[in-house]
GROMACS .gro file of C-alpha atoms in nm:
model
  162
    1MET     CA    1   5.442   9.690   6.264
    2LYS     CA    2   5.375  10.063   6.290
    3ILE     CA    3   5.700  10.111   6.482
    4VAL     CA    4   5.890   9.947   6.197
    5ARG     CA    5   5.753  10.194   5.940
    6GLU     CA    6   5.803  10.495   6.165
    7LYS     CA    7   6.159  10.404   6.258
    8LEU     CA    8   6.274  10.253   5.928
    9ALA     CA    9   6.588  10.468   5.898
   10ILE     CA   10   6.692  10.397   6.257
   11LEU     CA   11   6.629  10.024   6.212
   12ALA     CA   12   6.836  10.027   5.893
   13MET     CA   13   7.123  10.193   6.080
   14LEU     CA   14   7.093   9.948   6.371
   15THR     CA   15   7.094   9.659   6.124
   16ALA     CA   16   7.409   9.792   5.956
   17LEU     CA   17   7.570   9.857   6.294
   18SER     CA   18   7.484   9.503   6.406
   19VAL     CA   19   7.651   9.355   6.099
   20VAL     CA   20   7.961   9.572   6.137
   21LEU     CA   21   7.988   9.486   6.506
   22ALA     CA   22   7.956   9.116   6.428
   23LEU     CA   23   8.220   9.142   6.153
   24PHE     CA   24   8.474   9.279   6.401
   25PHE     CA   25   8.462   8.961   6.605
   26VAL     CA   26   8.428   8.638   6.410
   27ILE     CA   27   8.559   8.307   6.545
   28PRO     CA   28   8.516   8.020   6.298
   29VAL     CA   29   8.398   7.692   6.450
   30PRO     CA   30   8.519   7.414   6.216
   31LEU     CA   31   8.319   7.134   6.381
   32THR     CA   32   7.988   7.311   6.317
   33LYS     CA   33   8.098   7.481   5.994
   34GLY     CA   34   7.976   7.805   6.149
   35TYR     CA   35   8.111   8.090   6.357
   36VAL     CA   36   8.069   8.288   6.681
   37ASN     CA   37   8.022   8.667   6.668
   38PHE     CA   38   7.874   8.968   6.852
   39LEU     CA   39   7.553   8.999   6.651
   40GLU     CA   40   7.336   8.971   6.962
   41VAL     CA   41   7.446   9.311   7.090
   42GLY     CA   42   7.283   9.491   6.798
   43ILE     CA   43   6.976   9.268   6.797
   44TYR     CA   44   6.916   9.307   7.172
   45ILE     CA   45   6.969   9.684   7.170
   46ALA     CA   46   6.721   9.728   6.883
   47ALA     CA   47   6.471   9.498   7.052
   48MET     CA   48   6.493   9.671   7.390
   49LEU     CA   49   6.468  10.017   7.237
   50PHE     CA   50   6.185   9.956   6.989
   51GLY     CA   51   6.012   9.630   7.079
   52GLY     CA   52   5.950   9.290   6.923
   53PRO     CA   53   5.871   9.374   6.560
   54ALA     CA   54   6.176   9.599   6.535
   55GLY     CA   55   6.391   9.331   6.699
   56PHE     CA   56   6.261   9.081   6.443
   57VAL     CA   57   6.354   9.306   6.150
   58VAL     CA   58   6.704   9.384   6.278
   59GLY     CA   59   6.768   9.022   6.379
   60ALA     CA   60   6.646   8.866   6.056
   61ILE     CA   61   6.818   9.105   5.817
   62SER     CA   62   7.147   9.132   6.005
   63GLY     CA   63   7.167   8.756   6.061
   64GLY     CA   64   7.108   8.683   5.695
   65MET     CA   65   7.345   8.954   5.572
   66LEU     CA   66   7.621   8.832   5.799
   67ASP     CA   67   7.595   8.477   5.663
   68LEU     CA   68   7.619   8.604   5.306
   69LEU     CA   69   7.910   8.838   5.378
   70LEU     CA   70   8.110   8.571   5.562
   71GLY     CA   71   8.049   8.298   5.305
   72TYR     CA   72   7.808   8.076   5.501
   73PRO     CA   73   7.504   8.076   5.268
   74GLN     CA   74   7.384   7.737   5.396
   75TRP     CA   75   7.296   7.910   5.724
   76LEU     CA   76   7.093   8.193   5.565
   77PRO     CA   77   6.738   8.056   5.607
   78PHE     CA   78   6.812   7.940   5.961
   79SER     CA   79   6.976   8.268   6.064
   80VAL     CA   80   6.693   8.479   5.925
   81LEU     CA   81   6.434   8.277   6.116
   82ILE     CA   82   6.630   8.219   6.437
   83HIS     CA   83   6.774   8.569   6.479
   84GLY     CA   84   6.445   8.726   6.371
   85LEU     CA   85   6.252   8.533   6.636
   86GLN     CA   86   6.529   8.601   6.886
   87GLY     CA   87   6.491   8.975   6.829
   88TYR     CA   88   6.113   8.951   6.852
   89VAL     CA   89   6.123   8.764   7.183
   90ALA     CA   90   6.390   8.997   7.323
   91GLY     CA   91   6.178   9.301   7.245
   92ARG     CA   92   5.833   9.162   7.309
   93PHE     CA   93   5.860   9.146   7.686
   94THR     CA   94   6.077   9.449   7.764
   95ARG     CA   95   5.801   9.709   7.744
   96ASN     CA   96   5.805   9.790   8.115
   97GLY     CA   97   6.180   9.861   8.107
   98SER     CA   98   6.242   9.685   8.438
   99ASN     CA   99   6.568   9.501   8.485
  100SER     CA  100   6.390   9.176   8.568
  101GLY     CA  101   6.169   9.205   8.259
  102ARG     CA  102   6.471   9.272   8.043
  103MET     CA  103   6.664   8.980   8.190
  104ILE     CA  104   6.376   8.736   8.143
  105SER     CA  105   6.322   8.842   7.782
  106LEU     CA  106   6.693   8.831   7.697
  107ILE     CA  107   6.738   8.490   7.859
  108SER     CA  108   6.432   8.360   7.673
  109ALA     CA  109   6.560   8.501   7.344
  110SER     CA  110   6.905   8.354   7.407
  111LEU     CA  111   6.762   8.010   7.482
  112LEU     CA  112   6.558   8.030   7.162
  113MET     CA  113   6.876   8.108   6.966
  114ILE     CA  114   7.078   7.829   7.131
  115VAL     CA  115   6.806   7.569   7.076
  116GLY     CA  116   6.734   7.694   6.723
  117TYR     CA  117   7.096   7.666   6.616
  118PHE     CA  118   7.130   7.329   6.789
  119PHE     CA  119   6.856   7.189   6.566
  120ALA     CA  120   6.976   7.375   6.255
  121THR     CA  121   7.330   7.243   6.306
  122TRP     CA  122   7.197   6.893   6.371
  123PHE     CA  123   6.994   6.914   6.050
  124LEU     CA  124   7.290   7.035   5.843
  125TYR     CA  125   7.581   6.842   5.995
  126GLY     CA  126   7.458   6.581   6.242
  127SER     CA  127   7.405   6.536   6.614
  128VAL     CA  128   7.770   6.573   6.721
  129ALA     CA  129   7.794   6.911   6.549
  130GLY     CA  130   7.460   7.012   6.702
  131VAL     CA  131   7.586   6.941   7.051
  132ALA     CA  132   7.916   7.116   6.973
  133SER     CA  133   7.729   7.431   6.870
  134ILE     CA  134   7.585   7.481   7.218
  135ILE     CA  135   7.905   7.608   7.384
  136GLY     CA  136   7.978   7.875   7.125
  137ASN     CA  137   7.618   7.992   7.120
  138VAL     CA  138   7.604   8.015   7.500
  139PHE     CA  139   7.916   8.231   7.490
  140GLN     CA  140   7.780   8.444   7.205
  141THR     CA  141   7.441   8.509   7.364
  142GLY     CA  142   7.586   8.556   7.712
  143PHE     CA  143   7.826   8.822   7.592
  144GLY     CA  144   7.549   8.984   7.391
  145MET     CA  145   7.322   9.001   7.696
  146VAL     CA  146   7.586   9.154   7.923
  147ILE     CA  147   7.701   9.420   7.676
  148SER     CA  148   7.341   9.503   7.576
  149LEU     CA  149   7.228   9.547   7.935
  150VAL     CA  150   7.525   9.773   8.010
  151LEU     CA  151   7.456   9.985   7.701
  152ILE     CA  152   7.084  10.009   7.779
  153LYS     CA  153   7.166  10.123   8.134
  154VAL     CA  154   7.383  10.400   7.990
  155LEU     CA  155   7.107  10.500   7.747
  156ASP     CA  156   6.855  10.496   8.035
  157ARG     CA  157   7.072  10.732   8.239
  158LEU     CA  158   7.105  10.964   7.941
  159ASN     CA  159   6.724  10.948   7.897
  160LEU     CA  160   6.771  10.821   7.542
  161THR     CA  161   6.541  10.520   7.584
  162LYS     CA  162   6.226  10.713   7.664
   0.00000   0.00000   0.00000
């Protein structure tokens, strides 16, 4: 948690940036009473730059804030937990900075998010809605992984990730 204290201002900015980025692209999903957005980009960038605890903070706060701002308060406890754990997993195993390590951690974090929201949707709205949530969440996490990996590559080349 030392990294969280030392980088509090940067994490606050990344959290705000994550929310703003997600607000630019919101597709409501009526069947699941939820939405698809680009929140993963901010969560994954924070996690890859600063590690698991930082990814947890950015994921939990930005996920919860987004639900409140968009009028989906029923999702708040699930989003805080799911996106927080997603950020933690994404950042926990990217310490070596290798492409394969990054891919494995991002895929693991994405699977955690997809499964987490499947069960949360099932709990809130039933099994059909839970199954329906999978497609949107695969799209959301897939896009987040691709954009995050491209941005991290650019930051690596600029020596901004060291």
